[in-house]
Structures are given as C-alpha cells and as structure tokens.
CSV table of C-alpha atoms in Angstrom, one decimal:
chain,number,residue,atom,x,y,z
X,9,MET,CA,31.3,-76.8,-9.5
X,10,VAL,CA,27.7,-78.1,-9.7
X,11,GLU,CA,26.0,-78.5,-6.3
X,12,ARG,CA,24.0,-81.7,-5.7
X,13,GLU,CA,20.3,-81.5,-5.1
X,14,VAL,CA,19.1,-82.0,-1.6
X,15,ALA,CA,18.4,-85.6,-0.7
X,16,PHE,CA,14.9,-85.6,0.9
X,17,ARG,CA,14.0,-87.9,3.7
X,18,MET,CA,10.7,-89.4,2.5
X,19,PHE,CA,8.5,-92.4,3.2
X,20,ALA,CA,7.8,-94.8,0.4
X,21,LYS,CA,4.1,-93.9,0.7
X,22,GLU,CA,4.6,-90.2,-0.3
X,23,LEU,CA,7.1,-91.1,-3.1
X,24,ASN,CA,5.0,-93.8,-4.6
X,25,ASP,CA,1.8,-91.6,-4.6
X,26,SER,CA,3.7,-89.2,-6.9
X,27,GLY,CA,3.7,-89.2,-10.7
X,28,LEU,CA,4.2,-85.7,-12.1
X,29,THR,CA,7.6,-84.8,-13.4
X,30,ILE,CA,8.7,-81.1,-13.4
X,31,HIS,CA,11.3,-80.2,-15.9
X,32,SER,CA,14.2,-77.8,-15.3
X,33,THR,CA,14.0,-74.2,-16.4
X,34,ILE,CA,16.5,-72.7,-18.9
X,35,ASP,CA,18.2,-70.8,-16.0
X,36,GLU,CA,18.6,-74.0,-14.0
X,37,ALA,CA,20.1,-75.7,-17.1
X,38,ILE,CA,22.7,-72.9,-17.5
X,39,ASN,CA,23.5,-72.8,-13.8
X,40,SER,CA,24.0,-76.6,-13.7
X,41,GLU,CA,26.4,-76.5,-16.6
X,42,GLY,CA,24.1,-78.6,-18.8
X,43,HIS,CA,23.3,-81.2,-16.1
X,44,THR,CA,19.6,-80.4,-16.1
X,45,PRO,CA,17.8,-81.8,-13.1
X,46,ASN,CA,14.2,-82.9,-13.3
X,47,TYR,CA,12.0,-83.2,-10.3
X,48,LEU,CA,9.2,-85.5,-9.1
X,49,LEU,CA,6.4,-83.5,-7.6
X,50,THR,CA,4.9,-85.2,-4.5
X,51,PRO,CA,1.3,-84.7,-3.4
X,52,LEU,CA,2.6,-82.6,-0.5
X,53,GLY,CA,4.3,-80.2,-2.8
X,54,SER,CA,7.9,-81.3,-2.6
X,55,MET,CA,10.0,-81.2,-5.8
X,56,VAL,CA,12.3,-84.2,-5.4
X,57,ASN,CA,15.4,-85.1,-7.4
X,58,ARG,CA,17.2,-87.2,-4.8
X,59,VAL,CA,16.2,-89.1,-1.6
X,60,PHE,CA,17.8,-90.6,1.4
X,61,ILE,CA,16.2,-93.7,2.7
X,62,VAL,CA,16.9,-96.4,5.4
X,63,GLY,CA,15.0,-99.6,5.4
X,64,VAL,CA,15.1,-103.4,5.1
X,65,ILE,CA,16.2,-104.9,1.8
X,66,THR,CA,14.0,-108.0,1.3
X,67,GLU,CA,14.5,-109.0,-2.3
X,68,VAL,CA,17.2,-108.8,-4.9
X,69,ASP,CA,17.0,-110.0,-8.5
X,70,ASN,CA,19.2,-109.8,-11.6
X,71,VAL,CA,16.8,-108.6,-14.3
X,72,GLY,CA,19.4,-107.8,-16.9
X,73,ASN,CA,19.8,-109.6,-20.2
X,74,ASP,CA,23.2,-109.0,-21.7
X,75,ILE,CA,24.3,-106.7,-18.9
X,76,ASP,CA,23.7,-107.3,-15.2
X,77,THR,CA,21.0,-105.0,-13.9
X,78,TRP,CA,19.9,-105.5,-10.3
X,79,LYS,CA,16.5,-104.8,-8.9
X,80,ALA,CA,15.9,-104.6,-5.2
X,81,ARG,CA,13.0,-104.0,-2.8
X,82,ILE,CA,13.5,-101.9,0.3
X,83,VAL,CA,10.7,-101.6,2.8
X,84,ASP,CA,10.0,-99.0,5.4
X,85,PRO,CA,6.9,-98.9,7.7
X,86,SER,CA,4.8,-97.2,5.1
X,87,GLY,CA,5.5,-99.3,2.0
X,88,ALA,CA,8.4,-100.3,-0.3
X,89,PHE,CA,10.9,-98.6,-2.5
X,90,THR,CA,12.2,-100.1,-5.8
X,91,ILE,CA,15.8,-99.6,-6.8
X,92,TYR,CA,17.7,-100.5,-9.9
X,93,ALA,CA,21.5,-100.6,-10.4
X,94,GLY,CA,23.4,-101.5,-13.5
X,95,GLN,CA,26.6,-100.5,-15.3
X,96,TYR,CA,26.2,-96.8,-14.5
X,97,GLN,CA,25.9,-97.6,-10.7
X,98,PRO,CA,28.9,-100.0,-10.4
X,99,GLN,CA,29.3,-99.7,-6.6
X,100,ALA,CA,25.6,-100.3,-6.0
X,101,ALA,CA,25.5,-103.2,-8.5
X,102,ILE,CA,28.4,-104.9,-6.7
X,103,PHE,CA,26.7,-104.4,-3.4
X,104,LEU,CA,23.3,-105.8,-4.6
X,105,SER,CA,25.0,-108.8,-6.3
X,106,SER,CA,26.5,-109.9,-2.9
X,107,VAL,CA,24.2,-108.6,-0.2
X,108,GLU,CA,22.4,-111.3,1.9
X,109,THR,CA,18.8,-110.5,2.5
X,110,PRO,CA,17.1,-109.5,4.7
X,111,ALA,CA,19.4,-106.6,5.9
X,112,PHE,CA,19.1,-103.0,7.0
X,113,VAL,CA,20.5,-100.7,4.4
X,114,SER,CA,20.8,-96.9,3.7
X,115,VAL,CA,20.5,-95.5,0.2
X,116,VAL,CA,21.0,-92.1,-1.4
X,117,GLY,CA,19.5,-92.3,-4.8
X,118,LYS,CA,18.1,-90.3,-7.7
X,119,VAL,CA,14.4,-90.6,-8.5
X,120,ARG,CA,13.3,-92.0,-11.8
X,121,VAL,CA,9.8,-92.1,-13.3
X,122,TYR,CA,8.6,-94.6,-15.8
X,123,LYS,CA,5.2,-94.1,-17.5
X,124,PRO,CA,4.2,-97.3,-19.3
X,125,ASP,CA,0.7,-96.1,-20.0
X,126,PRO,CA,-1.0,-92.7,-19.8
X,127,GLY,CA,-2.0,-92.0,-16.2
X,128,THR,CA,0.4,-94.7,-14.8
X,129,SER,CA,3.7,-93.9,-13.2
X,130,ILE,CA,6.3,-96.3,-11.8
X,131,ILE,CA,8.7,-94.7,-9.4
X,132,SER,CA,12.2,-96.1,-8.8
X,133,LEU,CA,15.6,-95.1,-7.4
X,134,ARG,CA,19.0,-95.2,-9.0
X,135,PRO,CA,21.4,-95.5,-6.0
X,136,GLU,CA,24.4,-93.2,-5.8
X,137,GLU,CA,25.4,-94.7,-2.5
X,138,ILE,CA,24.2,-97.8,-0.7
X,139,HIS,CA,25.5,-99.2,2.6
X,140,LEU,CA,24.6,-101.7,5.3
X,141,ALA,CA,22.8,-100.1,8.2
X,142,ASP,CA,21.4,-101.2,11.5
X,143,GLU,CA,18.1,-101.1,13.4
X,144,LYS,CA,19.0,-97.9,15.4
X,145,MET,CA,19.9,-96.1,12.2
X,146,ARG,CA,16.6,-97.2,10.6
X,147,ASN,CA,14.6,-96.1,13.7
X,148,ASP,CA,16.4,-92.7,13.8
X,149,TRP,CA,15.5,-92.3,10.1
X,150,VAL,CA,11.9,-93.1,10.7
X,151,ILE,CA,11.6,-90.5,13.5
X,152,ASP,CA,13.4,-87.8,11.4
X,153,THR,CA,11.3,-88.6,8.3
X,154,ALA,CA,8.1,-88.6,10.3
X,155,GLU,CA,8.9,-85.1,11.7
X,156,LEU,CA,9.8,-83.7,8.2
X,157,THR,CA,6.7,-85.3,6.6
X,158,LEU,CA,4.4,-84.0,9.3
X,159,ASP,CA,5.9,-80.5,8.7
X,160,ARG,CA,5.0,-80.8,5.0
X,161,VAL,CA,1.5,-82.0,5.8
X,162,GLU,CA,0.9,-79.1,8.2
X,163,ALA,CA,2.3,-76.6,5.8
X,164,VAL,CA,-0.2,-77.7,3.1
X,165,SER,CA,-3.0,-77.9,5.6
X,166,GLU,CA,-2.4,-74.3,6.9
X,167,MET,CA,-2.2,-72.8,3.4
X,168,VAL,CA,-5.3,-74.6,2.1
X,169,SER,CA,-7.3,-73.7,5.2
X,170,SER,CA,-6.3,-70.1,5.1
X,171,CYS,CA,-7.2,-69.7,1.4
X,172,LYS,CA,-10.3,-72.0,1.1
X,173,SER,CA,-12.6,-69.0,0.8
X,174,VAL,CA,-10.5,-67.1,-1.7
X,175,PRO,CA,-11.5,-67.4,-5.4
X,176,ASP,CA,-7.9,-67.7,-6.6
X,177,THR,CA,-6.5,-70.2,-4.1
X,178,CYS,CA,-3.1,-70.5,-5.8
X,179,GLU,CA,-2.4,-66.8,-5.7
X,180,CYS,CA,-3.5,-66.7,-2.1
X,181,ILE,CA,-1.1,-69.5,-1.2
X,182,LYS,CA,1.8,-67.9,-3.0
X,183,ASP,CA,1.2,-64.6,-1.1
X,184,LYS,CA,1.1,-66.4,2.3
X,185,ALA,CA,4.2,-68.6,1.8
X,186,ASP,CA,7.6,-67.5,3.1
X,187,PHE,CA,9.3,-69.2,0.1
X,188,SER,CA,8.1,-69.1,-3.5
X,189,GLU,CA,9.3,-72.6,-4.2
X,190,ILE,CA,7.2,-74.0,-1.3
X,191,SER,CA,4.1,-72.2,-2.5
X,192,GLU,CA,4.6,-73.2,-6.1
X,193,GLY,CA,5.0,-76.8,-5.2
X,194,ILE,CA,1.9,-76.8,-3.1
X,195,CYS,CA,-0.1,-75.1,-5.8
X,196,LEU,CA,1.0,-77.7,-8.4
X,197,ALA,CA,0.2,-80.5,-6.0
X,198,ILE,CA,-3.3,-79.2,-5.5
X,199,ASP,CA,-3.9,-78.7,-9.2
X,200,ASN,CA,-2.5,-82.1,-10.3
X,201,TYR,CA,-3.3,-84.4,-7.4
X,202,GLY,CA,-6.2,-82.6,-5.8
X,203,THR,CA,-4.4,-82.7,-2.4
X,204,GLY,CA,-7.0,-81.9,0.2
X,205,SER,CA,-8.1,-82.8,3.8
X,206,ASP,CA,-8.7,-86.5,3.0
X,207,TYR,CA,-5.1,-87.1,1.8
X,208,LEU,CA,-3.6,-85.0,4.6
X,209,ASP,CA,-5.5,-87.1,7.2
X,210,GLU,CA,-4.3,-90.3,5.4
X,211,MET,CA,-0.7,-89.1,5.6
X,212,ARG,CA,-1.1,-88.2,9.3
X,213,SER,CA,-2.3,-91.8,9.9
X,214,VAL,CA,0.7,-93.1,8.0
X,215,ILE,CA,3.1,-91.0,10.0
X,216,LYS,CA,1.5,-92.3,13.2
X,217,LYS,CA,1.8,-95.9,12.0
X,218,CYS,CA,5.5,-95.4,11.1
X,219,ILE,CA,6.3,-94.0,14.6
X,220,VAL,CA,4.5,-96.6,16.6
X,221,SER,CA,5.9,-99.4,14.4
X,222,ILE,CA,9.4,-99.0,16.0
X,223,GLU,CA,10.4,-100.0,19.5
X,224,LEU,CA,11.5,-96.8,21.3
X,225,ALA,CA,11.8,-98.3,24.8
X,226,PRO,CA,11.8,-101.8,26.4
X,227,PRO,CA,8.8,-102.9,28.5
X,228,GLY,CA,9.0,-101.6,32.1
X,229,ASN,CA,7.3,-104.4,34.1
X,230,GLY,CA,10.3,-106.7,34.1
X,231,GLU,CA,8.6,-109.2,31.9
X,232,LYS,CA,9.7,-110.1,28.4
X,233,ASP,CA,7.7,-108.3,25.7
X,234,MET,CA,5.7,-110.7,23.5
X,235,ASP,CA,7.4,-109.3,20.4
X,236,VAL,CA,10.7,-110.3,21.9
X,237,VAL,CA,9.4,-113.8,22.8
X,238,VAL,CA,8.1,-114.4,19.3
X,239,MET,CA,11.2,-112.9,17.6
X,240,GLU,CA,13.4,-115.3,19.6
X,241,LEU,CA,11.2,-118.2,18.7
X,242,LEU,CA,11.4,-117.3,15.0
X,243,GLU,CA,15.2,-117.1,15.2
X,244,GLU,CA,15.3,-120.5,16.9
X,245,LEU,CA,13.1,-122.2,14.3
X,246,ASP,CA,14.5,-120.5,11.2
X,247,GLU,CA,16.9,-122.6,9.2
X,248,GLY,CA,17.6,-120.0,6.6
X,249,LYS,CA,14.5,-119.9,4.6
X,250,GLY,CA,11.9,-118.6,7.1
X,251,VAL,CA,9.4,-120.3,9.4
X,252,ASP,CA,6.0,-121.7,8.4
X,253,TYR,CA,3.4,-119.6,10.2
X,254,LEU,CA,1.3,-122.7,11.2
X,255,HIS,CA,4.5,-124.4,12.5
X,256,LEU,CA,5.3,-121.3,14.6
X,257,LEU,CA,1.8,-121.4,16.1
X,258,SER,CA,2.1,-125.1,16.8
X,259,VAL,CA,5.5,-124.7,18.6
X,260,ALA,CA,4.2,-121.7,20.5
X,261,LYS,CA,1.1,-123.7,21.7
X,262,SER,CA,3.4,-126.5,22.9
X,263,ARG,CA,5.1,-124.0,25.1
X,264,ASN,CA,1.9,-122.6,26.4
X,265,ILE,CA,2.2,-119.3,24.5
X,266,ASN,CA,-1.2,-117.8,23.6
X,267,GLU,CA,-2.0,-118.1,19.9
X,268,LYS,CA,-3.7,-114.7,19.6
X,269,ALA,CA,-0.7,-113.1,21.3
X,270,VAL,CA,1.6,-114.8,18.8
X,271,ASP,CA,-0.5,-113.6,15.9
X,272,SER,CA,-0.5,-110.0,17.3
X,273,ALA,CA,3.3,-110.1,17.8
X,274,VAL,CA,3.9,-111.4,14.3
X,275,ARG,CA,1.8,-108.5,12.9
X,276,SER,CA,3.8,-106.1,15.1
X,277,LEU,CA,7.1,-107.5,14.0
X,278,LEU,CA,6.1,-107.3,10.3
X,279,ALA,CA,5.1,-103.6,10.8
X,280,LYS,CA,8.4,-102.8,12.5
X,281,GLY,CA,10.4,-104.4,9.7
X,282,SER,CA,11.9,-107.0,12.2
X,283,CYS,CA,10.6,-109.8,10.0
X,284,TYR,CA,9.0,-110.2,6.6
X,285,GLU,CA,7.1,-112.6,4.4
X,286,PRO,CA,9.3,-113.9,1.5
X,287,LYS,CA,6.1,-115.7,0.4
X,288,ILE,CA,2.6,-116.0,1.9
X,289,GLY,CA,2.6,-118.0,5.1
X,290,ILE,CA,6.4,-117.9,5.7
X,291,ILE,CA,7.8,-115.6,8.3
X,292,ARG,CA,11.5,-114.8,8.1
X,293,PRO,CA,13.3,-112.8,10.9
X,294,ILE,CA,15.7,-110.0,10.1
X,295,SER,CA,18.8,-110.4,12.2
C-alpha cells in the first residue's frame, strides 16, 4: 500500500514564494509502485507535495471550455492560494460549483507548478478534500501554521548562522542537521533562492502579522470592540453584494462613530479575513 505524503500546514506567502520542483529519485519511484511524487521546494527548505490549508474562499469561477473546470481563491492572513478542480477532482468540483462565497473552508490538496516563462512559476493546488469550516478552525490553523513556520525559520537561521564562517556552507549544514532531508532542503533553498537573514526577517514579520490578525480574546473593559461595531454595521447594511465604503463611513458618521476608527476597524477586519473586497471600494462581510 502506498503511503500518502505529509500534508504540510503552510501559509500562502511561503508557498507562493516557491518555484523549484524537485523530482523523485529512482528508489522513491520503486517504493511508490510507479506513483512518483514530485516536490516543490520552499525558500525555508521544505519539500512539499501536499498541503493542508484553512481560509476564506472569496472567488469561484468556471474557467473550463468543453469540461467544467473550477478555479477558486482562498485567502489566509499572509496572501491567497489558487485551487483548480475538474473532472479528476469530482468531489471538489461539485463543492466549488455550489459553494456560496465568502465562506470558511478547509482543503487538503496537491501542489502543482506551472511555468509559463523561464523564471516564472505559478503555484496552485488540486484539492483531494474540501469542506466548509468555521472561524475557530481557521484561527486554530493560523496558530498551528505560525508555530510550524517559525520552527522552519529558526532551523534555517540556526544552521546558516553556525556555518557562515565555513567555506563549504552546505557540507557544514548537513553535518549539523539531525535529519539529512532537512539539511538537504535547506542547502537547496540557499543555493536556489538565496535564503538569508532578510527573507527570514520578512517571514518573522509575516508570522507576527498572521497571529495578530485573529481575535484570540474579547475586549476586557466591558465596551464593544470597534471591530465588532463595524462588523455589525457591515452586516446590517449588506444586501448581498457588499457595502460601499463611502456609504459605510456616511452611516457611521450619522451615528457619531469616528471615521478614523471605522477605517482602522475595516483594515483590521480585512486582515483577519472577517470581510473582503470583491472589488475596490466595496466591503463584504463574511458571515
């Protein structure tokens, strides 16, 4: 029986920054009974074949010609994933054909890399499973993914720092790593992406942004949080297609709600994934 590859928890930022495909070895092909997995190498040295994501599905389009092929956009606090489902993903295709956006969803999917031009990579997922989720599941996934991503960042940072004065950095990293697969991935990432302190600092900032974007606790002063006030106002004004931002400000002003506070709350809600912009200037709440 062929074992499935591990489904990595990974933010859209790390996945979309990737572009190098690592092909299976002959031994892997034999052990997998001909089902040869290929891997996407991330800038943090992970070799990824499958991922598990939870986010908000904001757009769905039928992009097929003769055969229905569904394309969807799923956002997390760091960016957006693109997924495609067609005749070979029937359960996912049926789900996408009927899901009402926006909605929280969970996806286990295989990574695909399309290279339209040299040096350009488009990353997408082919869903094996897709289900409706909720805000708690999304928040739990963000926390778990943040911890795992930070572990990868610190592993690369520690290895690079300890070997920066050694002529053959890659051999030094391999000697220091507990597992050869980890060290090999990090070496390949450094060689192909130039992963260094700047990128590691950028990823630390992304992780922090993802964590602070979710509400972990209600305000403790007995007053309604401004995010809650604005979210309730959006839900009140939304008739199914979103709320014009200027109209939102006008109504808020008529109720003596500070304009700058509303603007700040809208930005916060967008970052949390509690609402999104189907088009510029229109804010639509995610119920």
